[in-house]
Short mmCIF file of C-alpha atoms in Angstrom, two decimals:
data_model
loop_
_atom_site.label_atom_id
_atom_site.label_comp_id
_atom_site.label_asym_id
_atom_site.label_seq_id
_atom_site.Cartn_x
_atom_site.Cartn_y
_atom_site.Cartn_z
CA MET G 1 -4.89 10.65 21.95
CA ARG G 2 -1.62 9.78 20.20
CA GLN G 3 -0.66 11.41 16.91
CA PHE G 4 0.40 8.15 15.19
CA ASP G 5 0.05 4.43 15.67
CA VAL G 6 2.38 2.33 13.53
CA PHE G 7 1.31 -1.20 12.63
CA VAL G 8 4.30 -3.25 11.51
CA LEU G 9 3.33 -6.39 9.62
CA ASN G 10 5.58 -9.42 9.85
CA ARG G 11 5.04 -10.89 6.39
CA ALA G 12 6.11 -14.47 5.72
CA GLY G 13 9.43 -14.52 3.91
CA ASN G 14 11.08 -11.71 5.91
CA SER G 15 12.77 -14.00 8.43
CA GLU G 16 16.20 -12.41 7.96
CA LEU G 17 14.75 -8.96 8.30
CA ASN G 18 12.90 -9.87 11.47
CA ARG G 19 16.17 -10.60 13.25
CA THR G 20 17.71 -7.20 12.64
CA THR G 21 17.10 -4.03 10.64
CA ASN G 22 19.08 -0.92 9.85
CA SER G 23 16.95 0.91 12.41
CA GLY G 24 18.43 -1.27 15.14
CA LEU G 25 15.21 -3.26 15.42
CA ASN G 26 16.10 -6.59 17.04
CA CYS G 27 13.28 -9.08 16.66
CA ALA G 28 15.02 -12.29 17.75
CA ALA G 29 12.55 -12.58 20.62
CA ALA G 30 9.87 -9.92 20.87
CA PRO G 31 9.99 -6.93 18.50
CA GLU G 32 11.19 -3.67 19.96
CA PRO G 33 10.38 -0.23 18.52
CA PRO G 34 13.34 1.48 16.83
CA PHE G 35 12.47 4.60 18.85
CA THR G 36 9.76 5.70 21.26
CA ASP G 37 7.73 8.86 21.70
CA PRO G 38 4.70 9.72 23.87
CA ALA G 39 2.78 10.68 20.70
CA LEU G 40 3.54 7.36 19.03
CA GLY G 41 2.31 3.79 19.46
CA TRP G 42 3.88 0.66 17.96
CA PHE G 43 1.98 -2.52 17.09
CA PHE G 44 3.90 -5.53 15.78
CA THR G 45 1.58 -8.13 14.33
CA ASP G 46 1.02 -10.73 11.63
CA SER G 47 -2.47 -9.32 10.96
CA PHE G 48 -3.60 -5.70 10.75
CA ASN G 49 -7.00 -6.66 12.17
CA LYS G 50 -5.71 -8.37 15.31
CA ARG G 51 -4.91 -5.17 17.17
CA LEU G 52 -6.83 -2.58 15.20
CA ASN G 53 -9.29 -2.02 18.03
CA GLU G 54 -6.37 -1.11 20.33
CA SER G 55 -5.45 1.91 18.23
CA ASP G 56 -6.61 5.35 19.36
CA ALA G 57 -4.24 7.59 17.38
CA GLU G 58 -5.36 10.31 15.00
CA TRP G 59 -3.51 8.59 12.14
CA ILE G 60 -2.52 4.96 11.58
CA VAL G 61 0.51 3.91 9.52
CA PHE G 62 0.32 0.38 8.10
CA ALA G 63 3.80 -0.84 7.14
CA ASP G 64 5.47 -4.06 6.12
CA SER G 65 8.51 -4.97 8.22
CA SER G 66 10.66 -4.32 5.13
CA ILE G 67 10.02 -0.56 5.51
CA ASP G 68 12.18 1.61 7.75
CA ILE G 69 9.77 3.75 9.79
CA THR G 70 11.89 6.59 11.13
CA ARG G 71 11.28 9.72 13.12
CA ASP G 72 12.05 11.80 10.02
CA PHE G 73 9.44 9.95 7.97
CA LEU G 74 6.77 10.47 10.63
CA ASN G 75 7.67 14.16 10.97
CA ASN G 76 7.37 14.50 7.18
CA LEU G 77 4.02 12.70 7.29
CA ALA G 78 2.78 15.06 10.03
CA GLU G 79 3.71 18.09 7.91
CA THR G 80 2.00 16.57 4.87
CA ILE G 81 -1.17 15.89 6.85
CA SER G 82 -1.16 19.49 8.05
CA ALA G 83 -0.75 20.73 4.47
CA PHE G 84 -3.69 18.67 3.17
CA PRO G 85 -6.31 18.57 5.95
CA MET G 86 -9.08 17.47 3.55
CA VAL G 87 -7.28 14.21 2.69
CA ASP G 88 -8.02 10.98 4.58
CA ALA G 89 -5.10 8.81 3.49
CA PHE G 90 -1.65 9.00 1.88
CA ALA G 91 0.33 6.69 -0.44
CA PRO G 92 4.01 7.36 0.36
CA ARG G 93 6.85 6.59 -2.01
CA ILE G 94 9.41 3.96 -1.03
CA ARG G 95 13.08 4.47 -1.84
CA CYS G 96 14.69 1.12 -2.66
CA GLU G 97 18.42 0.55 -3.07
CA LYS G 98 19.12 -1.66 -6.06
CA THR G 99 20.99 -4.86 -5.42
CA ARG G 100 24.37 -5.27 -7.05
CA ALA G 101 22.85 -7.35 -9.87
CA GLU G 102 20.11 -4.80 -10.48
CA ALA G 103 22.60 -1.93 -10.48
CA THR G 104 24.79 -3.74 -13.00
CA GLU G 105 21.84 -4.36 -15.31
CA THR G 106 20.96 -0.67 -15.40
CA ALA G 107 24.46 0.83 -15.17
CA ALA G 108 24.29 2.07 -18.75
CA GLU G 109 20.87 3.66 -18.32
CA PRO G 110 20.59 7.39 -17.57
CA ALA G 111 19.40 8.43 -14.13
CA GLN G 112 15.72 9.28 -14.01
CA GLU G 113 14.88 12.91 -14.58
CA ASN G 114 12.65 12.91 -11.53
CA GLY G 115 13.35 15.54 -8.89
CA LEU G 116 13.83 12.99 -6.14
CA ALA G 117 15.61 10.39 -8.24
CA ARG G 118 17.90 12.59 -10.33
CA GLY G 119 21.47 11.32 -10.19
CA GLU G 120 20.62 8.27 -8.10
CA ALA G 121 21.36 5.51 -10.59
CA ASN G 122 21.34 2.83 -7.88
CA VAL G 123 17.91 3.77 -6.57
CA GLN G 124 14.48 2.61 -7.69
CA TRP G 125 11.16 3.89 -6.47
CA GLU G 126 7.99 2.12 -5.42
CA SER G 127 4.75 4.07 -5.21
CA GLY G 128 1.03 3.58 -5.14
CA PHE G 129 -1.47 2.77 -7.88
CA ILE G 130 -3.84 4.51 -10.23
CA LEU G 131 -6.61 2.77 -12.13
CA ASP G 132 -6.01 1.49 -15.65
CA LYS G 133 -8.66 0.36 -18.12
CA LYS G 134 -6.50 -2.44 -19.55
CA GLN G 135 -4.52 -3.62 -16.56
CA GLY G 136 -6.92 -2.77 -13.76
CA VAL G 137 -4.26 -0.82 -11.88
CA ARG G 138 -0.76 0.38 -12.67
CA PRO G 139 1.97 2.08 -10.63
CA ILE G 140 1.79 5.85 -10.39
CA PRO G 141 4.27 7.24 -12.95
CA GLU G 142 7.46 8.49 -11.34
CA ASP G 143 7.10 11.93 -12.90
CA SER G 144 3.66 12.42 -11.33
CA LYS G 145 3.05 15.48 -9.22
CA ILE G 146 0.62 15.55 -6.28
CA ARG G 147 -2.49 13.65 -7.27
CA TYR G 148 -5.23 11.35 -6.06
CA ALA G 149 -4.31 7.66 -5.83
CA ALA G 150 -6.47 4.55 -6.10
CA GLY G 151 -4.24 2.68 -3.69
CA PRO G 152 -0.85 2.69 -1.95
CA SER G 153 2.14 0.43 -2.29
CA PRO G 154 1.35 -3.05 -0.92
CA ARG G 155 3.91 -2.26 1.79
CA LEU G 156 3.05 1.18 3.18
CA ALA G 157 0.06 3.47 3.69
CA ALA G 158 -1.31 6.01 6.18
CA PHE G 159 -5.01 6.41 7.03
CA SER G 160 -6.79 8.83 9.32
CA ARG G 161 -8.61 7.36 12.29
CA ARG G 162 -11.88 8.88 11.11
CA ILE G 163 -11.76 7.03 7.78
CA VAL G 164 -10.66 3.76 9.41
CA GLN G 165 -13.70 3.95 11.66
CA ARG G 166 -15.94 4.35 8.60
CA THR G 167 -14.18 1.73 6.45
CA GLY G 168 -13.94 -1.03 9.04
CA ALA G 169 -11.67 -4.07 9.13
CA PHE G 170 -9.31 -5.45 6.48
CA ASP G 171 -10.46 -8.32 4.29
CA GLU G 172 -8.00 -10.99 5.37
CA SER G 173 -9.41 -13.57 2.97
CA LEU G 174 -7.34 -11.72 0.33
CA PRO G 175 -3.60 -12.23 -0.18
CA ILE G 176 -1.66 -9.81 2.00
CA GLU G 177 -0.31 -8.05 -1.12
CA SER G 178 -3.85 -7.00 -2.02
CA GLN G 179 -5.19 -5.92 1.34
CA LEU G 180 -4.09 -2.27 1.37
CA LEU G 181 -5.38 -1.73 -2.18
CA ASP G 182 -8.69 -3.34 -1.28
CA TYR G 183 -8.94 -1.19 1.84
CA SER G 184 -8.21 1.99 -0.12
CA LEU G 185 -10.89 1.24 -2.72
CA ARG G 186 -13.42 0.47 0.00
CA MET G 187 -12.39 3.73 1.68
CA LEU G 188 -13.54 5.58 -1.43
CA HIS G 189 -17.07 4.30 -0.87
CA ALA G 190 -16.83 5.50 2.74
CA GLY G 191 -16.16 9.00 1.44
CA GLY G 192 -12.38 9.04 1.79
CA LYS G 193 -9.66 10.22 -0.58
CA MET G 194 -6.01 9.17 -0.83
CA PHE G 195 -3.21 11.49 -1.96
CA TYR G 196 0.09 10.64 -3.60
CA VAL G 197 2.67 13.25 -2.55
CA PRO G 198 6.06 12.63 -4.23
CA TYR G 199 8.12 14.17 -1.42
CA LEU G 200 6.56 11.89 1.23
CA VAL G 201 9.22 9.17 1.17
CA ALA G 202 10.15 6.18 3.33
CA ASN G 203 13.21 3.98 2.90
CA GLU G 204 13.33 0.26 2.41
CA ASN G 205 15.45 -1.56 4.97
CA THR G 206 18.84 -2.28 3.46
CA ILE G 207 18.89 -5.83 4.80
CA PHE G 208 15.61 -6.54 3.06
CA ALA G 209 17.05 -5.20 -0.18
CA SER G 210 20.15 -7.40 -0.03
CA ASN G 211 18.58 -10.61 1.31
CA ASN G 212 15.03 -10.62 0.02
CA ARG G 213 14.94 -8.76 -3.31
CA ARG G 214 15.46 -12.08 -5.07
CA ASP G 215 11.93 -12.94 -3.85
CA ALA G 216 10.47 -9.76 -5.37
CA ASP G 217 7.97 -11.56 -7.58
CA LYS G 218 6.81 -13.64 -4.65
CA LEU G 219 6.49 -10.61 -2.37
CA ASP G 220 5.14 -8.28 -5.05
CA VAL G 221 7.74 -5.66 -4.15
CA ASN G 222 7.10 -3.70 -7.32
CA GLY G 223 3.32 -3.99 -7.11
CA LEU G 224 0.75 -6.69 -7.74
CA SER G 225 2.49 -9.28 -9.88
CA SER G 226 0.80 -11.21 -12.64
CA ASN G 227 1.17 -14.38 -10.56
CA ASN G 228 -2.17 -15.36 -9.02
CA PHE G 229 -3.72 -12.37 -10.79
CA ASP G 230 -7.21 -13.70 -10.14
CA LYS G 231 -6.53 -13.83 -6.41
CA ASN G 232 -4.61 -10.57 -6.16
CA LEU G 233 -6.58 -8.09 -8.21
CA ILE G 234 -9.82 -9.13 -9.90
CA PRO G 235 -11.77 -9.85 -6.67
CA VAL G 236 -10.56 -6.51 -5.26
CA LEU G 237 -11.70 -4.52 -8.30
CA TYR G 238 -14.96 -6.43 -8.56
CA LYS G 239 -15.87 -5.67 -4.94
CA SER G 240 -15.38 -1.93 -5.24
CA LEU G 241 -15.76 -1.10 -8.93
CA GLY G 242 -18.22 -3.70 -10.22
CA PHE G 243 -18.30 -6.31 -12.98
CA GLY G 244 -18.12 -3.77 -15.80
CA LYS G 245 -14.69 -2.54 -14.68
CA VAL G 246 -13.19 -6.05 -14.41
CA LEU G 247 -14.78 -7.57 -17.52
CA PRO G 248 -11.95 -6.42 -19.86
CA LEU G 249 -9.44 -8.04 -17.47
CA ILE G 250 -11.40 -11.28 -17.31
CA LEU G 251 -11.70 -11.46 -21.09
CA ARG G 252 -7.94 -11.00 -21.46
CA ARG G 253 -7.30 -13.73 -18.88
CA PRO G 254 -9.84 -16.53 -19.45
CA SER G 255 -8.36 -18.56 -16.58
CA THR G 256 -9.83 -16.04 -14.14
CA ILE G 257 -13.43 -16.69 -15.19
CA MET G 258 -13.96 -19.88 -13.16
CA PRO G 259 -12.67 -18.47 -9.83
CA ILE G 260 -15.02 -15.51 -10.23
CA LEU G 261 -18.01 -17.74 -11.05
CA LYS G 262 -17.15 -20.09 -8.21
CA ASN G 263 -17.05 -17.29 -5.66
CA ARG G 264 -19.67 -14.99 -7.17
CA LYS G 265 -22.06 -15.23 -4.20
CA GLU G 266 -19.35 -14.39 -1.67
CA LEU G 267 -17.96 -11.61 -3.85
CA GLY G 268 -21.46 -10.26 -4.45
CA ALA G 269 -22.14 -10.12 -0.70
CA LYS G 270 -18.85 -8.33 -0.09
CA ARG G 271 -19.60 -5.88 -2.89
CA ASP G 272 -23.03 -5.12 -1.44
CA LYS G 273 -21.49 -4.50 1.97
CA ALA G 274 -18.77 -2.25 0.57
CA THR G 275 -21.06 -0.15 -1.62
CA VAL G 276 -24.44 -0.07 0.11
CA LEU G 277 -23.89 3.44 1.47
CA THR G 278 -21.37 4.53 -1.15
CA LYS G 279 -20.24 8.14 -1.41
CA LEU G 280 -18.09 7.47 -4.46
CA LYS G 281 -19.11 9.60 -7.44
CA GLU G 282 -18.32 8.77 -11.07
CA ASN G 283 -16.70 12.16 -11.70
CA PHE G 284 -14.19 11.57 -8.87
CA LEU G 285 -13.54 8.01 -10.08
CA LYS G 286 -12.25 9.50 -13.35
CA GLU G 287 -9.51 11.31 -11.39
CA LEU G 288 -8.06 7.97 -10.30
CA TYR G 289 -6.98 7.05 -13.86
#
């Protein structure tokens, strides 16, 4: 059995990135792994589900093609897994180089007093999510220490094989930006837990940063944008957390009421399937805020 399988998702809009990356990944024809190892499997796909049954590794990394999966990152992940054997999934941080325009806008701002970010004025960080009573979810604060997470970045997560077997397939009826969050919330009902560990860091590909950051809102680089909020977030939270948790969001965004009513039977069936054998306890749910 391999230690890691890495699923690299070719998301629409990354055409420039798919031709070349700073790892030397040349995807003009068929994608090639940036490096190989007997303990490592690579799966390049436009759908996480397509090849999920081919994986037999102990841990599976799900990554967007905008993320630079390196040997150092996987070694760091292996050490983190060893340090927290009771955890079933991890939400890594993503180190993003600011574009020239972004760096100019923030040139006068002090560097963040975060251990990893201190002195790096041209760097911004992307992390996972915690739950929020008003917004549904919000990014994990950059000064957070090790803690439980409700979900990872839309672009990177790691799950143990044992929890993937219990959680099942991804819900590909959802926008791709929402699928990892949905999977993580469903994982909670399967008895899993996700950790945010601030020193577990991957880098964004520099070519993605320079060519595609202008599409950040479209690609939800900094999280789940307010665009298509009803499609991105409310169905996800309703499936795993119930109507009571999404009601404040619906009331603040009346335009989301009709899509929920229109799809209530389908969403109800998905909720029943996700929660029928739930192991999620209310006292643990409080730790995700």
